[in-house]
Amino acid sequence: MIEPGRYAHYVCEQLVVPSVPGSEGRPTPEVVARVRAGVAPWRDAGGSPGGERIYVTREQARRRRVANEAELWAQLERRGFVKLRLEELTWREQIHAFRRAKVVVAPHGAGLANLVFCEVGTRVVEFFNRAYVNGNFWRLAALRGLDYRPVVAAGAEPLAQIAAQGREDIVADVPALLAAI
């Protein structure tokens, strides 16, 4: 397995690309085990900017940013959280950060695929806007034995699955998130 560098290009005489059993967003125990085994040599390599309590920000994302992130971050920082911008970290740093974490707080987003590297029992607080609730990372958390706690923003409108394809910004329900931690 090769960790590609940023903007790296490779010319290969032979390239092996494995098929993935299951379907997108529905990890299987086999996939989780293979991913963890494949990166096992990297799990303890190097440090990371994370700590035992990490908050995964989407502040540099094009969509689904946290509209009231300043308010949320002020509360999390007081409670000892470290803010991670995953797009600024190498894959090894991401693996190490999630492996060390005891609590992960994050808005729904692809960065939570890193939950595969968390240790059993890690608390995960994933939050959503009411227009887009997606259970992909709940499934992954269940396979890893994580303490998963979803938080959906309060509101009177009914929950929807596909409204605007999940592009709306998220308004974090700060009291509910803090209670879930």
Coordinates of C-alpha atoms in Angstrom, one line a residue:
M1 CA 0.0 0.0 0.0
I2 CA 1.4 3.4 -1.0
E3 CA 0.5 6.7 0.7
P4 CA 0.3 9.1 -2.2
G5 CA 1.8 12.5 -1.9
R6 CA -0.2 15.6 -2.6
Y7 CA -0.6 16.0 -6.4
A8 CA 1.5 12.9 -6.9
H9 CA 1.4 11.0 -10.2
Y10 CA 2.5 7.4 -10.7
V11 CA 3.4 5.3 -13.7
C12 CA 3.0 1.6 -13.0
E13 CA 4.0 -1.5 -14.9
Q14 CA 1.4 -3.3 -12.8
L15 CA -1.3 -1.9 -10.7
V16 CA -3.5 -3.9 -8.4
V17 CA -6.8 -2.3 -7.4
P18 CA -9.0 -4.4 -5.2
S19 CA -12.7 -4.5 -5.5
V20 CA -14.7 -3.6 -2.4
P21 CA -17.4 -5.9 -1.2
G22 CA -20.6 -4.2 -0.2
S23 CA -21.9 -0.9 -1.4
E24 CA -21.0 2.7 -0.9
G25 CA -21.9 3.9 2.6
R26 CA -22.5 0.4 3.9
P27 CA -19.2 -0.9 5.2
T28 CA -18.9 -4.6 5.9
P29 CA -16.8 -6.2 8.7
E30 CA -14.5 -7.5 6.0
V31 CA -13.8 -4.1 4.6
V32 CA -13.2 -2.5 8.0
A33 CA -10.8 -5.3 8.9
R34 CA -8.9 -5.0 5.6
V35 CA -8.5 -1.3 5.9
R36 CA -7.3 -1.5 9.5
A37 CA -4.8 -4.3 8.6
G38 CA -3.6 -2.4 5.5
V39 CA -2.6 0.7 7.5
A40 CA -1.5 -1.1 10.7
P41 CA 2.2 -0.2 10.1
W42 CA 1.2 3.5 10.0
R43 CA -1.0 3.5 13.1
D44 CA 1.7 4.4 15.5
A45 CA 4.0 6.2 13.1
G46 CA 4.5 9.9 13.7
G47 CA 2.5 12.4 15.8
S48 CA -0.6 14.3 15.0
P49 CA -2.0 17.7 16.0
G50 CA -4.9 15.9 17.7
G51 CA -5.5 14.9 21.3
E52 CA -8.0 12.8 23.1
R53 CA -10.8 15.2 22.2
I54 CA -11.0 16.2 18.6
Y55 CA -13.4 18.4 16.6
V56 CA -13.4 17.9 12.9
T57 CA -14.2 21.2 11.2
R58 CA -15.7 21.7 7.7
E59 CA -14.7 25.4 7.7
Q60 CA -12.8 25.0 4.4
A61 CA -15.5 22.9 2.7
R62 CA -17.6 24.1 -0.1
R63 CA -20.8 22.9 1.4
R64 CA -22.3 21.8 4.7
R65 CA -20.2 24.2 6.7
V66 CA -21.3 24.8 10.3
A67 CA -23.1 28.1 10.3
N68 CA -22.6 28.8 14.0
E69 CA -19.2 27.2 14.3
A70 CA -17.7 30.1 16.3
E71 CA -20.3 29.5 19.0
L72 CA -19.8 25.7 19.0
W73 CA -16.0 26.0 18.9
A74 CA -15.9 28.4 21.9
Q75 CA -17.7 25.7 23.9
L76 CA -15.6 22.8 22.7
E77 CA -12.3 24.6 23.1
R78 CA -13.2 25.3 26.8
R79 CA -13.7 21.5 27.2
G80 CA -10.3 20.7 25.9
F81 CA -11.0 19.9 22.3
V82 CA -8.5 20.3 19.5
K83 CA -9.8 21.5 16.1
L84 CA -8.7 19.4 13.1
R85 CA -8.7 20.5 9.5
L86 CA -8.4 17.1 7.8
E87 CA -7.5 18.6 4.4
E88 CA -4.3 20.0 6.0
L89 CA -3.2 16.6 7.4
T90 CA -1.5 13.7 5.8
W91 CA -3.3 10.4 5.8
R92 CA -0.9 9.1 8.5
E93 CA -1.7 12.1 10.7
Q94 CA -5.4 11.5 10.2
I95 CA -5.0 7.8 11.1
H96 CA -3.0 8.7 14.2
A97 CA -5.4 11.4 15.3
F98 CA -8.5 9.2 15.1
R99 CA -6.7 6.3 16.8
R100 CA -5.7 8.5 19.8
A101 CA -9.1 10.2 20.1
K102 CA -11.4 9.3 23.0
V103 CA -14.1 11.7 21.8
V104 CA -14.8 12.8 18.2
V105 CA -17.3 15.6 17.5
A106 CA -18.0 16.4 13.8
P107 CA -20.6 17.5 11.4
H108 CA -21.6 14.9 8.8
G109 CA -18.9 14.6 6.2
A110 CA -16.4 12.3 4.4
G111 CA -13.8 12.9 7.1
L112 CA -15.7 10.6 9.4
A113 CA -14.5 7.7 7.2
N114 CA -11.5 7.9 9.6
L115 CA -13.7 6.4 12.3
V116 CA -12.4 3.1 11.0
F117 CA -9.2 3.9 12.9
C118 CA -10.8 4.7 16.3
E119 CA -10.4 2.3 19.2
V120 CA -13.4 0.4 20.5
G121 CA -15.5 2.6 22.9
T122 CA -14.5 6.0 21.4
R123 CA -17.4 8.4 21.7
V124 CA -18.5 9.9 18.4
V125 CA -20.9 12.8 18.3
E126 CA -22.0 13.4 14.7
F127 CA -24.3 16.2 13.9
F128 CA -26.6 17.0 11.0
N129 CA -29.0 19.6 9.7
R130 CA -32.6 18.5 9.5
A131 CA -32.6 18.5 5.7
Y132 CA -29.9 15.8 5.3
V133 CA -29.6 12.9 7.8
N134 CA -27.4 10.1 6.7
G135 CA -26.6 6.9 8.6
N136 CA -23.4 5.8 6.8
F137 CA -21.1 6.6 9.8
W138 CA -23.5 5.2 12.3
R139 CA -23.0 1.8 10.5
L140 CA -19.2 2.2 10.6
A141 CA -19.3 3.2 14.3
A142 CA -21.4 0.1 15.0
L143 CA -18.9 -2.2 13.3
R144 CA -16.1 -0.7 15.3
G145 CA -17.9 -0.8 18.6
L146 CA -17.9 3.0 19.0
D147 CA -20.2 5.0 21.3
Y148 CA -22.1 6.8 18.5
R149 CA -24.4 9.7 19.3
P150 CA -26.2 11.4 16.4
V151 CA -27.5 15.0 17.0
V152 CA -30.0 16.5 14.6
A153 CA -30.7 20.2 14.7
A154 CA -33.9 21.2 16.4
G155 CA -36.8 22.5 14.2
A156 CA -40.4 22.1 13.3
E157 CA -39.9 20.9 9.7
P158 CA -40.0 17.2 9.1
L159 CA -36.7 15.3 8.7
A160 CA -35.8 14.9 5.0
Q161 CA -33.3 12.5 3.4
I162 CA -32.5 14.2 0.1
A163 CA -33.4 17.9 0.2
A164 CA -31.0 19.8 -2.0
Q165 CA -28.7 16.8 -1.9
G166 CA -27.3 17.7 1.5
R167 CA -25.6 20.9 0.5
E168 CA -27.1 23.2 3.1
D169 CA -25.0 24.6 5.9
I170 CA -25.5 22.9 9.3
V171 CA -26.7 24.9 12.3
A172 CA -25.3 23.0 15.3
D173 CA -27.6 22.5 18.2
V174 CA -24.9 23.5 20.7
P175 CA -26.7 22.5 24.0
A176 CA -27.7 19.1 22.5
L177 CA -24.1 18.5 21.3
L178 CA -22.6 19.4 24.7
A179 CA -25.1 17.1 26.4
A180 CA -24.1 14.2 24.0
I181 CA -20.4 14.6 24.8

